[in-house]
């Protein structure tokens, strides 16, 4: 099997059908889909099960709510494909995505993403292919600091790389993709880019990426440092890791200042 598609699902009854069907219409058909219901309290699980009943390429798993990272890890335990594709349940993909991917043999393949509104209109283009001529080490450093988006859906990784190096998602509420991305690129020998837009990311006000947190990156930055110490790469990437730690601290300080200022204003008025 060429491709395993892992989709974490949480309270996605309004859009999971579109997501699943965007995979079903792929022009390349050698894939399996693993839907991981992460303790939804709406009809998401039932909807997923209905699709699985009529398409034997679809498998449904259920777990108590543990977050998107944990759900993706659960899906990885059942993956059989050469490549692992991640899709978020409120997004959808182009019908040619897997066809383009099937022509690749590299360890990690990055894709171009377009952010769209509820009507499908393009809000912004997030094309990782603009970095295709960047050296792997420079590219990885930029992703380690978040200068280049580390989002899990923006890349495809060979299952062999993940299993050989025990690469998994962390349990951070925001930034659970950071360690996964760093490890995937660090342990890869070859990377490539699909230049045609293949993934459509729906902008929603209630998504986790819009969640306001006082310290969104602090724990992630420290976890990244711990990972580099563990695999012996800290000496090489210390400047990059520490720059990310400082950036995370600055972001936190700014958020705290803004949030506390708002609270003081509300109390006075």
Short mmCIF file of C-alpha atoms in Angstrom, two decimals:
data_model
loop_
_atom_site.label_atom_id
_atom_site.label_comp_id
_atom_site.label_asym_id
_atom_site.label_seq_id
_atom_site.Cartn_x
_atom_site.Cartn_y
_atom_site.Cartn_z
CA UNK A 1 0.00 0.00 0.00
CA UNK A 2 1.31 3.42 -0.96
CA UNK A 3 -0.56 5.86 1.31
CA UNK A 4 -2.11 5.84 4.79
CA UNK A 5 -4.34 8.82 5.55
CA UNK A 6 -4.83 9.67 9.22
CA UNK A 7 -7.63 12.06 10.18
CA UNK A 8 -8.19 13.04 13.84
CA UNK A 9 -11.88 13.82 14.40
CA UNK A 10 -13.39 15.86 17.21
CA UNK A 11 -16.91 17.33 17.03
CA UNK A 12 -16.64 17.59 13.26
CA UNK A 13 -20.14 16.51 12.20
CA UNK A 14 -20.61 19.61 10.04
CA UNK A 15 -17.60 19.04 7.80
CA UNK A 16 -16.09 15.56 8.22
CA UNK A 17 -18.13 14.29 5.26
CA UNK A 18 -16.52 16.77 2.86
CA UNK A 19 -13.08 15.83 4.20
CA UNK A 20 -13.65 12.08 3.71
CA UNK A 21 -15.15 12.50 0.26
CA UNK A 22 -12.19 14.60 -0.91
CA UNK A 23 -10.07 11.51 -0.28
CA UNK A 24 -12.54 9.09 -1.84
CA UNK A 25 -12.41 10.93 -5.18
CA UNK A 26 -8.61 10.81 -5.43
CA UNK A 27 -7.37 9.87 -8.89
CA UNK A 28 -4.87 7.54 -7.19
CA UNK A 29 -6.69 4.80 -5.30
CA UNK A 30 -4.03 2.83 -3.40
CA UNK A 31 -4.72 4.21 0.06
CA UNK A 32 -6.22 3.43 3.45
CA UNK A 33 -8.00 5.97 5.65
CA UNK A 34 -7.85 5.87 9.44
CA UNK A 35 -10.45 8.06 11.15
CA UNK A 36 -9.67 8.54 14.84
CA UNK A 37 -12.64 9.86 16.80
CA UNK A 38 -11.15 11.74 19.74
CA UNK A 39 -14.09 11.51 22.13
CA UNK A 40 -16.54 13.59 20.08
CA UNK A 41 -19.85 14.43 21.76
CA UNK A 42 -21.72 15.11 18.52
CA UNK A 43 -22.52 12.74 15.64
CA UNK A 44 -18.98 12.59 14.26
CA UNK A 45 -18.36 8.96 15.23
CA UNK A 46 -21.63 7.77 13.68
CA UNK A 47 -20.90 9.64 10.46
CA UNK A 48 -17.42 8.11 10.24
CA UNK A 49 -18.84 4.63 10.82
CA UNK A 50 -21.36 5.08 7.99
CA UNK A 51 -18.57 5.90 5.55
CA UNK A 52 -16.57 2.88 6.76
CA UNK A 53 -19.57 0.60 6.17
CA UNK A 54 -19.63 1.39 2.46
CA UNK A 55 -15.88 1.78 1.79
CA UNK A 56 -13.57 -0.97 3.04
CA UNK A 57 -10.55 1.31 2.66
CA UNK A 58 -11.82 3.28 5.67
CA UNK A 59 -11.17 2.23 9.28
CA UNK A 60 -12.64 3.97 12.33
CA UNK A 61 -11.00 4.12 15.75
CA UNK A 62 -12.36 5.69 18.91
CA UNK A 63 -10.65 6.98 22.03
CA UNK A 64 -11.41 9.19 25.00
CA UNK A 65 -10.62 12.83 24.29
CA UNK A 66 -6.85 13.29 24.39
CA UNK A 67 -6.10 15.91 21.75
CA UNK A 68 -5.17 15.97 18.08
CA UNK A 69 -1.58 14.83 18.62
CA UNK A 70 -2.63 11.76 20.59
CA UNK A 71 -5.30 10.95 18.00
CA UNK A 72 -2.73 11.06 15.21
CA UNK A 73 -0.46 8.77 17.24
CA UNK A 74 -3.35 6.33 17.65
CA UNK A 75 -3.86 6.32 13.91
CA UNK A 76 -0.18 5.60 13.31
CA UNK A 77 -0.52 2.27 15.14
CA UNK A 78 -2.77 0.99 12.32
CA UNK A 79 -1.01 2.59 9.36
CA UNK A 80 0.21 0.23 6.63
CA UNK A 81 1.16 2.64 3.84
CA UNK A 82 4.59 3.59 2.61
CA UNK A 83 3.71 7.25 3.15
CA UNK A 84 1.73 8.83 6.00
CA UNK A 85 -0.63 11.69 5.10
CA UNK A 86 -2.34 13.78 7.78
CA UNK A 87 -5.54 15.72 7.14
CA UNK A 88 -7.52 17.75 9.66
CA UNK A 89 -11.21 16.90 9.77
CA UNK A 90 -12.42 20.38 8.79
CA UNK A 91 -10.13 20.62 5.76
CA UNK A 92 -10.12 18.94 2.36
CA UNK A 93 -7.62 18.00 -0.36
CA UNK A 94 -7.38 18.29 -4.13
CA UNK A 95 -8.33 15.17 -6.09
CA UNK A 96 -4.85 15.00 -7.63
CA UNK A 97 -2.96 15.12 -4.29
CA UNK A 98 -2.21 11.40 -4.00
CA UNK A 99 -1.48 11.08 -7.72
CA UNK A 100 1.27 13.68 -7.39
CA UNK A 101 2.56 12.05 -4.21
CA UNK A 102 2.70 8.63 -5.86
CA UNK A 103 5.46 9.90 -8.15
CA UNK A 104 7.79 10.58 -5.21
CA UNK A 105 10.29 8.37 -3.40
CA UNK A 106 11.81 10.89 -0.97
CA UNK A 107 11.64 10.46 2.81
CA UNK A 108 9.65 13.65 3.40
CA UNK A 109 7.47 15.47 0.85
CA UNK A 110 6.17 18.97 1.61
CA UNK A 111 3.00 20.31 0.03
CA UNK A 112 1.51 23.68 -0.83
CA UNK A 113 -1.50 24.76 1.22
CA UNK A 114 -4.14 27.36 0.51
CA UNK A 115 -6.11 28.87 3.39
CA UNK A 116 -9.73 29.37 2.36
CA UNK A 117 -12.87 30.75 3.93
CA UNK A 118 -16.16 28.93 4.36
CA UNK A 119 -17.09 29.65 0.75
CA UNK A 120 -13.86 28.22 -0.63
CA UNK A 121 -12.37 31.60 -1.53
CA UNK A 122 -8.61 31.80 -1.13
CA UNK A 123 -7.59 33.96 1.82
CA UNK A 124 -3.85 33.33 1.62
CA UNK A 125 -1.37 31.00 -0.05
CA UNK A 126 1.08 29.05 2.11
CA UNK A 127 3.46 27.53 -0.40
CA UNK A 128 6.37 25.64 1.11
CA UNK A 129 7.72 25.02 -2.39
CA UNK A 130 9.20 28.54 -2.35
CA UNK A 131 11.89 27.01 -0.12
CA UNK A 132 12.71 24.17 -2.50
CA UNK A 133 16.23 25.48 -3.18
CA UNK A 134 17.07 25.96 0.48
CA UNK A 135 19.58 23.58 2.03
CA UNK A 136 17.96 20.97 4.25
CA UNK A 137 19.80 22.21 7.36
CA UNK A 138 18.71 25.81 6.82
CA UNK A 139 15.17 24.70 6.10
CA UNK A 140 15.06 22.65 9.30
CA UNK A 141 16.42 25.52 11.40
CA UNK A 142 13.72 27.82 10.02
CA UNK A 143 11.05 25.27 10.90
CA UNK A 144 12.50 24.72 14.37
CA UNK A 145 11.89 28.38 15.18
CA UNK A 146 8.50 28.52 13.48
CA UNK A 147 9.67 30.93 10.76
CA UNK A 148 8.54 28.26 8.32
CA UNK A 149 5.23 26.67 9.34
CA UNK A 150 5.69 23.28 11.03
CA UNK A 151 2.06 22.19 10.62
CA UNK A 152 1.60 18.42 10.40
CA UNK A 153 -0.69 18.51 7.36
CA UNK A 154 1.93 20.33 5.31
CA UNK A 155 4.15 17.32 4.82
CA UNK A 156 4.07 13.60 4.08
CA UNK A 157 6.55 11.28 5.78
CA UNK A 158 7.63 7.73 5.01
CA UNK A 159 6.31 5.34 7.65
CA UNK A 160 9.72 3.69 7.81
CA UNK A 161 11.29 6.94 9.04
CA UNK A 162 8.67 7.34 11.76
CA UNK A 163 8.87 3.76 13.00
CA UNK A 164 12.66 3.45 12.87
CA UNK A 165 13.13 6.62 14.93
CA UNK A 166 10.01 6.34 17.13
CA UNK A 167 8.68 9.69 15.92
CA UNK A 168 5.35 10.69 17.41
CA UNK A 169 3.30 13.80 18.07
CA UNK A 170 3.60 15.49 21.45
CA UNK A 171 0.61 16.24 23.68
CA UNK A 172 0.96 20.03 23.62
CA UNK A 173 -2.32 21.83 23.05
CA UNK A 174 -0.68 24.16 20.55
CA UNK A 175 2.43 23.22 18.58
CA UNK A 176 2.11 19.45 18.91
CA UNK A 177 3.51 19.25 15.37
CA UNK A 178 6.82 20.96 16.22
CA UNK A 179 8.76 17.95 17.53
CA UNK A 180 7.23 15.66 14.92
CA UNK A 181 8.35 18.00 12.15
CA UNK A 182 11.84 18.50 13.54
CA UNK A 183 12.43 14.75 13.96
CA UNK A 184 10.98 13.89 10.56
CA UNK A 185 13.30 16.27 8.76
CA UNK A 186 16.29 15.57 11.01
CA UNK A 187 16.21 11.83 10.35
CA UNK A 188 15.36 12.11 6.65
CA UNK A 189 17.95 11.69 3.92
CA UNK A 190 15.91 13.31 1.16
CA UNK A 191 13.11 15.87 1.01
CA UNK A 192 10.97 17.12 -1.87
CA UNK A 193 8.15 19.55 -2.60
CA UNK A 194 4.85 19.22 -4.46
CA UNK A 195 4.40 22.59 -6.13
CA UNK A 196 0.74 22.37 -7.14
CA UNK A 197 -1.67 23.41 -4.33
CA UNK A 198 -2.97 20.16 -2.86
CA UNK A 199 -4.47 20.98 0.53
CA UNK A 200 -7.16 23.47 1.52
CA UNK A 201 -7.15 24.70 5.08
CA UNK A 202 -10.44 26.13 6.35
CA UNK A 203 -10.12 29.24 8.50
CA UNK A 204 -12.49 28.97 11.46
CA UNK A 205 -12.67 31.29 14.45
CA UNK A 206 -13.01 28.37 16.89
CA UNK A 207 -9.99 26.37 15.67
CA UNK A 208 -7.12 25.64 18.05
CA UNK A 209 -4.81 27.80 15.94
CA UNK A 210 -6.93 30.77 17.03
CA UNK A 211 -6.99 29.79 20.71
CA UNK A 212 -5.62 32.53 22.95
CA UNK A 213 -3.02 31.21 25.40
CA UNK A 214 -0.68 33.16 27.68
CA UNK A 215 2.29 30.95 26.80
CA UNK A 216 1.55 29.05 23.55
CA UNK A 217 5.13 28.07 22.66
CA UNK A 218 7.02 27.89 25.97
CA UNK A 219 6.60 24.18 26.65
CA UNK A 220 7.16 23.33 22.99
CA UNK A 221 10.44 25.25 22.90
CA UNK A 222 11.73 23.49 26.02
CA UNK A 223 10.63 20.12 24.65
CA UNK A 224 12.53 20.83 21.44
CA UNK A 225 15.66 21.58 23.45
CA UNK A 226 15.23 18.34 25.37
CA UNK A 227 14.87 16.41 22.12
CA UNK A 228 18.07 17.85 20.65
CA UNK A 229 19.92 17.01 23.87
CA UNK A 230 18.55 13.48 23.69
CA UNK A 231 19.63 12.82 20.10
CA UNK A 232 22.97 14.60 20.41
CA UNK A 233 22.22 17.48 18.05
CA UNK A 234 22.01 20.26 20.64
CA UNK A 235 25.62 21.41 20.17
CA UNK A 236 24.93 21.95 16.47
CA UNK A 237 21.53 23.60 16.87
CA UNK A 238 21.94 25.38 20.22
CA UNK A 239 21.73 28.85 18.68
CA UNK A 240 18.53 27.95 16.82
CA UNK A 241 16.93 26.25 19.82
CA UNK A 242 17.76 29.10 22.19
CA UNK A 243 16.50 31.66 19.68
CA UNK A 244 13.18 29.81 19.67
CA UNK A 245 13.11 29.77 23.49
CA UNK A 246 13.66 33.53 23.54
CA UNK A 247 10.99 34.05 20.88
CA UNK A 248 8.56 31.95 22.90
CA UNK A 249 9.29 34.02 26.00
CA UNK A 250 8.74 37.25 24.07
CA UNK A 251 5.42 36.01 22.69
CA UNK A 252 4.33 35.02 26.18
CA UNK A 253 5.34 38.38 27.67
CA UNK A 254 3.40 40.22 24.98
CA UNK A 255 0.30 38.08 25.48
CA UNK A 256 0.42 38.49 29.25
CA UNK A 257 0.82 42.26 28.95
CA UNK A 258 -2.12 42.54 26.57
CA UNK A 259 -4.37 40.20 28.55
CA UNK A 260 -3.68 41.78 31.92
CA UNK A 261 -4.08 45.26 30.48
CA UNK A 262 -7.50 44.26 29.17
CA UNK A 263 -8.52 42.86 32.54
CA UNK A 264 -7.44 46.04 34.35
CA UNK A 265 -9.35 48.12 31.81
CA UNK A 266 -12.48 46.04 32.34
CA UNK A 267 -12.24 46.38 36.12
CA UNK A 268 -11.97 50.16 35.88
CA UNK A 269 -14.90 50.39 33.49
#
